[in-house]
Each structure stands twice: as structure tokens, then as C-alpha cells.
Coordinates of C-alpha atoms in Angstrom, one line a residue:
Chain A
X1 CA 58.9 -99.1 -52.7
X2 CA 57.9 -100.2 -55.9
X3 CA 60.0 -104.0 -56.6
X4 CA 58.3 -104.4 -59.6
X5 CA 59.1 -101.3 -61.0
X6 CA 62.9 -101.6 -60.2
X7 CA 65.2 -101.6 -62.6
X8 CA 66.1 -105.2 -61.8
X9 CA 64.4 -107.7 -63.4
X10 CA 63.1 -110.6 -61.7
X11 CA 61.3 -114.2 -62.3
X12 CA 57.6 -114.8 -61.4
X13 CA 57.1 -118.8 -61.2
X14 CA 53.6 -120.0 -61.4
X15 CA 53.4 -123.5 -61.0
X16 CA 50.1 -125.8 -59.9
X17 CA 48.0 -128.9 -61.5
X18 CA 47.0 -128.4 -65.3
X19 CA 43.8 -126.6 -64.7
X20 CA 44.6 -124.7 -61.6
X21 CA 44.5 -121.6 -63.7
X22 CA 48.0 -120.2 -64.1
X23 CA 48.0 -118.8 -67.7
X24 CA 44.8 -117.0 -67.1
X25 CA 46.4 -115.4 -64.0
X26 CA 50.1 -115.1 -65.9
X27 CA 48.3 -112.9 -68.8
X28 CA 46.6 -110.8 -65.9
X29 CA 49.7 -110.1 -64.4
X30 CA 51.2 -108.9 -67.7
X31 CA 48.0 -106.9 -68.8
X32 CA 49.1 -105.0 -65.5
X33 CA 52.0 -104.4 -66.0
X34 CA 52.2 -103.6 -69.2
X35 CA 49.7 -101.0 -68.6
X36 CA 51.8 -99.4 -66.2
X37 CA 55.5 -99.7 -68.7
X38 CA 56.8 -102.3 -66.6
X39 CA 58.9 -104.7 -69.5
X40 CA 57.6 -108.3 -68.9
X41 CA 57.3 -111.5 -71.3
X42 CA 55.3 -115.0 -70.5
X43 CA 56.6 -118.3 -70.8
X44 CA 53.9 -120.2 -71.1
X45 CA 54.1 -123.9 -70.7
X46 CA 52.3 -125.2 -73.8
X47 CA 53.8 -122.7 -75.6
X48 CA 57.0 -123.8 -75.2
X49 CA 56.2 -127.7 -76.0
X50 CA 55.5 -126.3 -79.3
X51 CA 59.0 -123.8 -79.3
X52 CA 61.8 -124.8 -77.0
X53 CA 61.0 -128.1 -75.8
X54 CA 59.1 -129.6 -78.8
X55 CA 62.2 -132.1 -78.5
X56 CA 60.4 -133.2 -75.0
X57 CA 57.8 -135.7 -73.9
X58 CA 56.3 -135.8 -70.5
X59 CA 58.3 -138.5 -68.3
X60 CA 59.3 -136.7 -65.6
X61 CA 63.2 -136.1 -66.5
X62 CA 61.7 -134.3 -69.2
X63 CA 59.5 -132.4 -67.7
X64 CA 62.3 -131.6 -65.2
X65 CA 64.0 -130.2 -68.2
X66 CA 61.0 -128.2 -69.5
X67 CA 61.1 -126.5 -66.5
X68 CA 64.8 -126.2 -66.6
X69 CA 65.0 -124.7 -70.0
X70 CA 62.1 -122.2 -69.1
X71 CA 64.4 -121.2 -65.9
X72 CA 67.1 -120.4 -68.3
X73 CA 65.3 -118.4 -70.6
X74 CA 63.7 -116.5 -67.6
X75 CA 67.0 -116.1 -66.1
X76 CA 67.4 -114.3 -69.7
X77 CA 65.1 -111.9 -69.5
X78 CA 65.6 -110.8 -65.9
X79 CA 69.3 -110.1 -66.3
X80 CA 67.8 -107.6 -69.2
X81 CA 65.3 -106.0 -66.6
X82 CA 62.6 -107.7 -67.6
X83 CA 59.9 -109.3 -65.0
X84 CA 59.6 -113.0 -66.3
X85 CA 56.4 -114.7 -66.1
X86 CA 56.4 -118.4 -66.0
X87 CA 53.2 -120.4 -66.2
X88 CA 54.5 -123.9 -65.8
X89 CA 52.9 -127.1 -63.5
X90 CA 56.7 -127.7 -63.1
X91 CA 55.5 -130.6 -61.1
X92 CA 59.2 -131.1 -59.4
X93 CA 60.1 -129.6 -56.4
X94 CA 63.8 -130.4 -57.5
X95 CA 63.7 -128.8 -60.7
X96 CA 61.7 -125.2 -59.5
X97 CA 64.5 -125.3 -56.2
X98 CA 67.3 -126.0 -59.4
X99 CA 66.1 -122.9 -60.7
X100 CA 65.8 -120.6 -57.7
X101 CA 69.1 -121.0 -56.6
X102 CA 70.2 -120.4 -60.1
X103 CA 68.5 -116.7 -59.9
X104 CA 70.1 -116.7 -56.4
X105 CA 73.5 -117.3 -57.9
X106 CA 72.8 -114.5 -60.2
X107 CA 71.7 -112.2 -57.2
X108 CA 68.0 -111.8 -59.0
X109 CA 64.7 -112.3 -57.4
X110 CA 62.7 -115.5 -57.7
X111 CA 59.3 -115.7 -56.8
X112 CA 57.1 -119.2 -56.6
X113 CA 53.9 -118.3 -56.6
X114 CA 51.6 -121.9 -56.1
X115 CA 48.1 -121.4 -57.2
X116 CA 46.2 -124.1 -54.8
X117 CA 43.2 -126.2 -56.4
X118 CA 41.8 -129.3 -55.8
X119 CA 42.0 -132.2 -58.2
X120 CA 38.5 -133.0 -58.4
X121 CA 37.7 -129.2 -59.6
X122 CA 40.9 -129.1 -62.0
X123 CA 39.4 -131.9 -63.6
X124 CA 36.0 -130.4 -63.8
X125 CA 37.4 -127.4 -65.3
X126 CA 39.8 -129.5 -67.7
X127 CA 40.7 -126.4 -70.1
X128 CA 42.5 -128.5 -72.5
X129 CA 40.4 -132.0 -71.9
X130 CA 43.9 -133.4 -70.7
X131 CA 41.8 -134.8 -68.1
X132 CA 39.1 -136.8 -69.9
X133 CA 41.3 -138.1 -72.5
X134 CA 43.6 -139.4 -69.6
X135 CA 41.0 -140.8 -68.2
X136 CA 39.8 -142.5 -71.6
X137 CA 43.3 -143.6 -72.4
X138 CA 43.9 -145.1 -68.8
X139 CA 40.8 -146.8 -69.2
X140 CA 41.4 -148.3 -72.8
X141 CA 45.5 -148.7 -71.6
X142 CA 45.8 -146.8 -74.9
X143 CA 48.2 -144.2 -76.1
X144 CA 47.1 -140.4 -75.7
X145 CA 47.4 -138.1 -78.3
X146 CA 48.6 -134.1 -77.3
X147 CA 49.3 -131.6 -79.7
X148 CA 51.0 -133.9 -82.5
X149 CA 52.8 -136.5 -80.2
X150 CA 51.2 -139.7 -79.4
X151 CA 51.9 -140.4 -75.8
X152 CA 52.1 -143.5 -72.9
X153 CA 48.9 -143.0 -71.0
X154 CA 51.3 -143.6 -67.9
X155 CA 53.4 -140.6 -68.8
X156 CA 50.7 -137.7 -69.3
X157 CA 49.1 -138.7 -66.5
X158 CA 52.4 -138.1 -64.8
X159 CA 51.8 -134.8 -63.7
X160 CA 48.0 -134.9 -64.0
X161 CA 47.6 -137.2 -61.2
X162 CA 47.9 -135.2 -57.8
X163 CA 50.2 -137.8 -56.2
X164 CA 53.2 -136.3 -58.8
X165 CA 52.8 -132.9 -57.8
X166 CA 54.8 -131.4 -55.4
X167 CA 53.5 -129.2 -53.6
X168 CA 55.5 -126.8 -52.4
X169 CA 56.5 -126.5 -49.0
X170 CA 57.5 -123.2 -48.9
X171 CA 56.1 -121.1 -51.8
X172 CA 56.9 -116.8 -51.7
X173 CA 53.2 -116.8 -52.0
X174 CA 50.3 -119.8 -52.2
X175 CA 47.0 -118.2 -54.1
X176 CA 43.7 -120.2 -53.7
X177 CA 42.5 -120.4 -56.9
X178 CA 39.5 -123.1 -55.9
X179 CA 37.6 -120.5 -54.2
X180 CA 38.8 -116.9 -55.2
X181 CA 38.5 -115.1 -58.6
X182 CA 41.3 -114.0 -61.3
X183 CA 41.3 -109.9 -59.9
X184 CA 41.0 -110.9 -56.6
X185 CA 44.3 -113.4 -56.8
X186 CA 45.9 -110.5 -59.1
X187 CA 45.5 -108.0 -56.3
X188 CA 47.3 -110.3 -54.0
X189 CA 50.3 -111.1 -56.3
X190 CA 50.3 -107.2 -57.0
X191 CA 50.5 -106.5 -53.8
X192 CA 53.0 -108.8 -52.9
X193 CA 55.7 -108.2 -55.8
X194 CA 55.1 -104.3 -54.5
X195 CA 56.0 -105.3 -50.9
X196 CA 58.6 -108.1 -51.5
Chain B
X1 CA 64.6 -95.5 -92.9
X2 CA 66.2 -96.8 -89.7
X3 CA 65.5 -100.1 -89.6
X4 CA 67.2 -100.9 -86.6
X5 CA 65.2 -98.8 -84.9
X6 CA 61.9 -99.8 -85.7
X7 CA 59.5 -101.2 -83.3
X8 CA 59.7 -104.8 -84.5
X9 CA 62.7 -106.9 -83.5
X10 CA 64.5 -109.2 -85.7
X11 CA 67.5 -111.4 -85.1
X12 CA 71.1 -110.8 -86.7
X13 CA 72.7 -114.1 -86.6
X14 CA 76.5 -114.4 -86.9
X15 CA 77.7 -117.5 -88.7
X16 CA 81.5 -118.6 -89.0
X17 CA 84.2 -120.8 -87.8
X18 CA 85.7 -120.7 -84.7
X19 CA 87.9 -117.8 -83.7
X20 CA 86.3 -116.3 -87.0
X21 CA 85.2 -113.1 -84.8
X22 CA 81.5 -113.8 -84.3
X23 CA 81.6 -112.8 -80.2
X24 CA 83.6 -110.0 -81.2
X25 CA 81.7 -108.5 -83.7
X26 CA 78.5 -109.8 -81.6
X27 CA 79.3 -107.4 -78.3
X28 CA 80.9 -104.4 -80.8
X29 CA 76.9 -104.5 -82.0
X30 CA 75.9 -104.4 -78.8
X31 CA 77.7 -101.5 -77.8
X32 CA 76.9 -99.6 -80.8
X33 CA 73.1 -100.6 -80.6
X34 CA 72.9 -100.2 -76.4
X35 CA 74.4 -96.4 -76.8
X36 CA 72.0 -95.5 -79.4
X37 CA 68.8 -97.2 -77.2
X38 CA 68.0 -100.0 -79.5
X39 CA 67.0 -102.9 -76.9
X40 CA 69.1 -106.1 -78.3
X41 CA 70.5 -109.1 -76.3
X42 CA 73.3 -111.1 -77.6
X43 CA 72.9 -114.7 -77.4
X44 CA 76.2 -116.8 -77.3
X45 CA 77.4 -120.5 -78.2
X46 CA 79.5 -120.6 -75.1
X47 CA 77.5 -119.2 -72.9
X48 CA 74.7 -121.3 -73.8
X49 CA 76.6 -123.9 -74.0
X50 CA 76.7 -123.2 -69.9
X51 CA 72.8 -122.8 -69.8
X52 CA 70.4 -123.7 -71.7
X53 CA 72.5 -125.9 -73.7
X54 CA 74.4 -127.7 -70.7
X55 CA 72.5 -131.2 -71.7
X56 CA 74.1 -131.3 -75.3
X57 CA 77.4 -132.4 -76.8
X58 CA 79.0 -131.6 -79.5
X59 CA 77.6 -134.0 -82.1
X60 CA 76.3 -132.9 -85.3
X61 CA 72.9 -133.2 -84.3
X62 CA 73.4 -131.8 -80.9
X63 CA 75.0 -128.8 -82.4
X64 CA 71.8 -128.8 -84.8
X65 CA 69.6 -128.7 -80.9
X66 CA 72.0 -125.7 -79.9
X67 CA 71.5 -124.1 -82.4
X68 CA 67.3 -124.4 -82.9
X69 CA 67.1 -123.8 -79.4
X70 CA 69.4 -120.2 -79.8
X71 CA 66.9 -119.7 -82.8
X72 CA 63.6 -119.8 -80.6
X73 CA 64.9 -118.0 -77.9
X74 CA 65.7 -115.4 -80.8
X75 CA 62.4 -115.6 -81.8
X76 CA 61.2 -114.6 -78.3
X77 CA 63.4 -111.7 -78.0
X78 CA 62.5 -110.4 -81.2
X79 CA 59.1 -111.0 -80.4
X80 CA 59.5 -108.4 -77.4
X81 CA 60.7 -105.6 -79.8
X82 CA 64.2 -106.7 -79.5
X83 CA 67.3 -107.5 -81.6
X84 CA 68.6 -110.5 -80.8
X85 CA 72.6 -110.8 -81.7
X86 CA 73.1 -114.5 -82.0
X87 CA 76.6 -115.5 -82.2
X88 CA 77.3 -119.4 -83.3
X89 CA 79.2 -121.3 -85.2
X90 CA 76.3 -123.1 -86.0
X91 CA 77.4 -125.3 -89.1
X92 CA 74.5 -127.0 -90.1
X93 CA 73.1 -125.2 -93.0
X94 CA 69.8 -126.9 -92.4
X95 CA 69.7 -125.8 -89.2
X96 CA 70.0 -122.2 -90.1
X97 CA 67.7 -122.6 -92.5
X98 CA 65.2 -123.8 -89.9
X99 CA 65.6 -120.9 -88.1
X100 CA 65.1 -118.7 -91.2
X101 CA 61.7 -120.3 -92.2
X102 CA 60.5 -119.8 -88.0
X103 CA 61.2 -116.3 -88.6
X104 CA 59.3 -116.2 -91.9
X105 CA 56.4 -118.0 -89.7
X106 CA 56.6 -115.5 -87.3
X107 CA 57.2 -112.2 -90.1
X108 CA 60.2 -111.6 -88.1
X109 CA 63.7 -110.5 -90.1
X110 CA 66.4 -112.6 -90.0
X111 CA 69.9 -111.8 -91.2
X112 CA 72.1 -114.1 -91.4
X113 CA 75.9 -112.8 -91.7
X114 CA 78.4 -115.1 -92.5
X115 CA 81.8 -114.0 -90.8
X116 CA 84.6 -115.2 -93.5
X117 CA 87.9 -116.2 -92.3
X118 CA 90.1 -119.3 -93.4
X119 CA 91.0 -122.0 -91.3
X120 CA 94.4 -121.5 -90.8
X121 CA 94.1 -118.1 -89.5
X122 CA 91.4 -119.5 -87.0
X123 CA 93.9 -121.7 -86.0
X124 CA 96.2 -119.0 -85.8
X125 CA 94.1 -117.1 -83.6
X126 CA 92.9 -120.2 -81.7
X127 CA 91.4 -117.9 -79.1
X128 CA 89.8 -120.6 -76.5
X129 CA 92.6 -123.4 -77.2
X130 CA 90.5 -125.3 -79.1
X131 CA 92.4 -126.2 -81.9
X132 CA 95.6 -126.9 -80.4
X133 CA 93.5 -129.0 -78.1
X134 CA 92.1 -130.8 -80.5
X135 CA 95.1 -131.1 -82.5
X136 CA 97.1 -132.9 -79.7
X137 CA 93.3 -135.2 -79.0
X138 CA 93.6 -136.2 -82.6
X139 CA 97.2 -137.7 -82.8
X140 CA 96.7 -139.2 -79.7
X141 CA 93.1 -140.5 -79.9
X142 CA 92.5 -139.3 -76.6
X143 CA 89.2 -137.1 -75.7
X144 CA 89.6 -133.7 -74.9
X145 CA 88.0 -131.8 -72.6
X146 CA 86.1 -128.4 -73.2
X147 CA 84.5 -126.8 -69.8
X148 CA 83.3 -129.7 -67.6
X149 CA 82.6 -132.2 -70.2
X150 CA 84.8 -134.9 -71.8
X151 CA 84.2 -135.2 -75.9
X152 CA 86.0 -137.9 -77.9
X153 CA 88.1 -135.7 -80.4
X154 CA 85.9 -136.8 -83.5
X155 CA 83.3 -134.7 -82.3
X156 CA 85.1 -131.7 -81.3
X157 CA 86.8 -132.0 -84.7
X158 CA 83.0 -131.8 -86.2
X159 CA 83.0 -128.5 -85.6
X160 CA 86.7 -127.3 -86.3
X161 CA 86.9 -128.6 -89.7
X162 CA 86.7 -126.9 -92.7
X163 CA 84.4 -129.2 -94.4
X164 CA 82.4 -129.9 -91.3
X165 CA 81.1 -125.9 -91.4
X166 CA 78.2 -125.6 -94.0
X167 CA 79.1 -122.3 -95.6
X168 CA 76.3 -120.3 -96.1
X169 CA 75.1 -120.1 -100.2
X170 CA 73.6 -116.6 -100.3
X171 CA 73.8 -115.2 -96.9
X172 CA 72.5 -111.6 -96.0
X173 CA 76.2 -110.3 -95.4
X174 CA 79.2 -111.6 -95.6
X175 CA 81.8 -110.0 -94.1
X176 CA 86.0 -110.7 -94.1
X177 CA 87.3 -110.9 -90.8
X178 CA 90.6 -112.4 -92.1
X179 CA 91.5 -109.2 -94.0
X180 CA 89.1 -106.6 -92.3
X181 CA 89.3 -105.3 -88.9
X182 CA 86.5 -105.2 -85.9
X183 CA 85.7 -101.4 -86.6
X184 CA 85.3 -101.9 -90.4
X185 CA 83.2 -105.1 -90.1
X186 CA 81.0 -103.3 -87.8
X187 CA 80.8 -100.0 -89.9
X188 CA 79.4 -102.8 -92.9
X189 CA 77.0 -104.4 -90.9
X190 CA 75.2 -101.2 -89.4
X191 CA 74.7 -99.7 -92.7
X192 CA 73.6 -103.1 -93.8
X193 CA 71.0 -103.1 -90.9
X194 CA 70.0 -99.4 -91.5
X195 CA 69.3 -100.5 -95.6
X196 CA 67.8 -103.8 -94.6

């Protein structure tokens, strides 16, 4: 049977380091299914610090928060059918179990999908040069600039350091994004939102 | 030309004192819209007060938060094809205003509808206890309590008085609840929506 077809909606959580490639894979997963008329909408993580949570820096109560407030707004679209799609590092394990067992409450699905990557190649990749300038402002002990908010170099590197991730114990589904491709992880995650 | 059912969403924000109707009017919309297949979702100051809004008080700059955040979540509703119903007191006129210009950003329609009704038959009404609450927190100086959080009355009172609420200059609607029944109200406001 079909889950993501369903009438139900439901809550696709991406989470992993800044550059393990979750908005690239988020988007894919929507292209699918919008393809195929299933109602879905992307909460993108640095989208929102620029929407929702432009109130927010990046200690980690308030990137509990972020996480939180994307949650709720998930929560939102599920309970209208839709299947969420959140692309957030959501670096606490606290905050991502906060918000499953407030889809449980609710009786609708929650899926954490961890997309695994090294360190060493997230910072090679560095999409957004979070990395670099980290590394510059560590350096330097200087303050880091992202998007229009001048930041502690202790506090973005907060969840760019692999130590402050956690990872999860027990995600629905772990994706190895070091090693395979964008359609190849896609086909997985297809498959398993068909057979969960 | 049905405006109301085009493809694009927009928001319809309800503005107006408490016990002024707005949740009333808010779910007759939503019944109207829902049986004629218009996809709208209505968006509630208590209710978010419960979600997304559970970190803020009532201060007037925490109401001002509540109500921004109501505005993006608008915004990403509308953004789906949807017509979000928002229903807030929301007093700051600044803050609606906020909300306005995001939609402009965005070429999204926002109506803003201000629900009159005077104070004393709010208080009348009183249909959560809030005034009477808050009248018996005032002479006492004593903090009253609204859900699971403990307010000092001053700041409950910033958004039951009169000359706390901001009301609105020119808004798109206005529409006497004090005089006009649910039915009526609704009849206005769909025909607005259809002309809009």
C-alpha cells in the first residue's frame, strides 16, 4: 500500500551536518511527489532563519527552538494531509524526539530520515562556505558573519563541529550520502515511505 | 471572477478584541470555503498560543512575535495555493502592517478584516473568562493565570483594553459583530472575497 499516497499526512525529518546534503535530497523528494499529486511543502532550514526564526541565533537552545518551531509548522501541514518535508541539521536529539512524540500525540507519522557523512567531506563540499569562514573566524577568535547577523565564532560552530551532533541512535531510515548519489538515496526513501 | 477560487492563496486576517467573534467567523469561513473545495487552514491565537507560540507571554512585544510568526506561517500556506484564515487579536498595528508589506514581498493578498465590537459587550460575552479574570487580578494585584502560565495582570490587561487594541485605519472590511449576526458577517465577507 501506498503510505505516501494516503490521505494522512505525515512529517519527513531530514536532519545531518551542514553539507551532508539534505535540501538537495528534500527538493528531490518533493519533485516526486509532486509529479505524482501527492500535496507536500519544504521547510527548509535557512529558509526559515530568514522567515520564522529570523528572531534566532545559533546557541543551541535556539537551535533547539528552530527545530521546534519547524515541528510545529510541520505538524501543520500534516494534520491538512500534506507530507511535510523538513531539511533541518536539528543537531539535538532532544529537540527531533520533542517533536516525534508530538506527531505521536497527534496519531500522525514521523519519519527521521539521517543522511550519514563524514565531517571531513561535509567540509570539502561546504555549500554555503559555513565551513571555511568557521574555520577563519576560530582562527582569528573573530565574530562570523551569516546572512545579516554577526555571530560568536563559538556559536556557529556549534552544530558545525561533529562533536554537537547527535547522531541518532535510532533513525526510521539512515541514507549514506558520503558514498551514494541523490536518485539512488531518493529510491531508497521512496521506497521506504511506500512500505512504512 | 471568483477570487476565492483562484489558484493563488492569500490570507484573510481577522482583527478585533477579544470575544469580538474572530474564531467564530474564522471556522464559519472554513466551513463555507471547505464545502465549496477551496483548500484554506485557519490559524488561531489560542491554539498557537499552545504551539508554536508556547515560548511567548503576553507582553506587547510578545504579542507583536505571535503575531509575525502567525503572519509567516500565513505566508507559507498561501504560498501552497491556500487561504489561510488567521484569527488574532493581534493589536499592534505595526505588526499587522509587517505582515501586510511580507505579503506585498511575496505578491500575495492580504485582507485584513477588522471585527467591530465595543468593549463592554466583549466583556459581556467574555467567552474564555478572561475579563472577569482579569478584572478580579486587577483589584487585587494578583497574576492571573491563562492555560499553564502565570501573567501579572498588567500584561493580560495589554490586551483587553480598549486603548491597548490598535484599531485598524483603513482596513479591507470591517464588519459589526456587536449589531450583526454570524450568518450576516459571513454573507459580507464572502462577497467581499469574491469582489476582491
Amino acid at each position: 500500500m501506498d503510505t505516501i499516497l494516503k490521505k494522512e499526512g505525515s512529517t519527513v525529518w531530514i536532519t545531518g551536518l551542514s553539507g551532508s546534503g539534505k535540501t538537495t535530497l528534500g527538493l528531490a523528494l518533493k519533485t516526486y511527489l509532486t509529479s505524482r499529486g501527492v500535496p507536500c511543502y519544504v521547510l527548509d532550514g535557512d529558509q526559515l532563519r530568514g522567515s520564522l526564526s529570523q528572531d534566532l541565533g545559533y546557541s543551541s537552545m535556539e537551535s533547539e527552538e528552530n527545530a521546534r518551531r519547524a515541528g510545529e509548522v510541520a505538524l501543520m501541514f500534516a494534520k491538512t494531509g500534506f507530507l511535510a518535508i523538513c531539511c533541518l541539521i536539528s543537531p539535538s536529539k532532544r529537540a527531533r524526539n520533542a517533536i516525534r512524540a508530538r506527531h505521536a500525540h497527534l496519531r500522525l507519522a514521523f519519519h527521521e530520515i539521517h543522511l550519514k557523512c563524514s565531517l571531513s567531506i561535509c567540509r570539502a563540499r561546504d555549500p554555503k562556505g559555513w565551513y571555511s569562514k568557521y574555520e577563519v573566524a576560530r582562527l582569528a577568535h573573530q565574530q562570523i558573519r551569516v546572512g545579516s547577523v554577526n555571530l560568536k565564532y563559538e556559536d556557529i560552530g556549534s552544530f558545525l563541529e561533529e562533536n554537537s551532533y547527535d547522531i541518532p541512535d535510532e533513525p526510521d531510515l539512515s541514507l549514506d550520502t558520503e558514498t551514494q548519489g541523490v536518485s539512488e538515496c531518493l529510491n531508497t526513501l521512496v521506497n521506504y515511505l511506500k512500505l512504512s
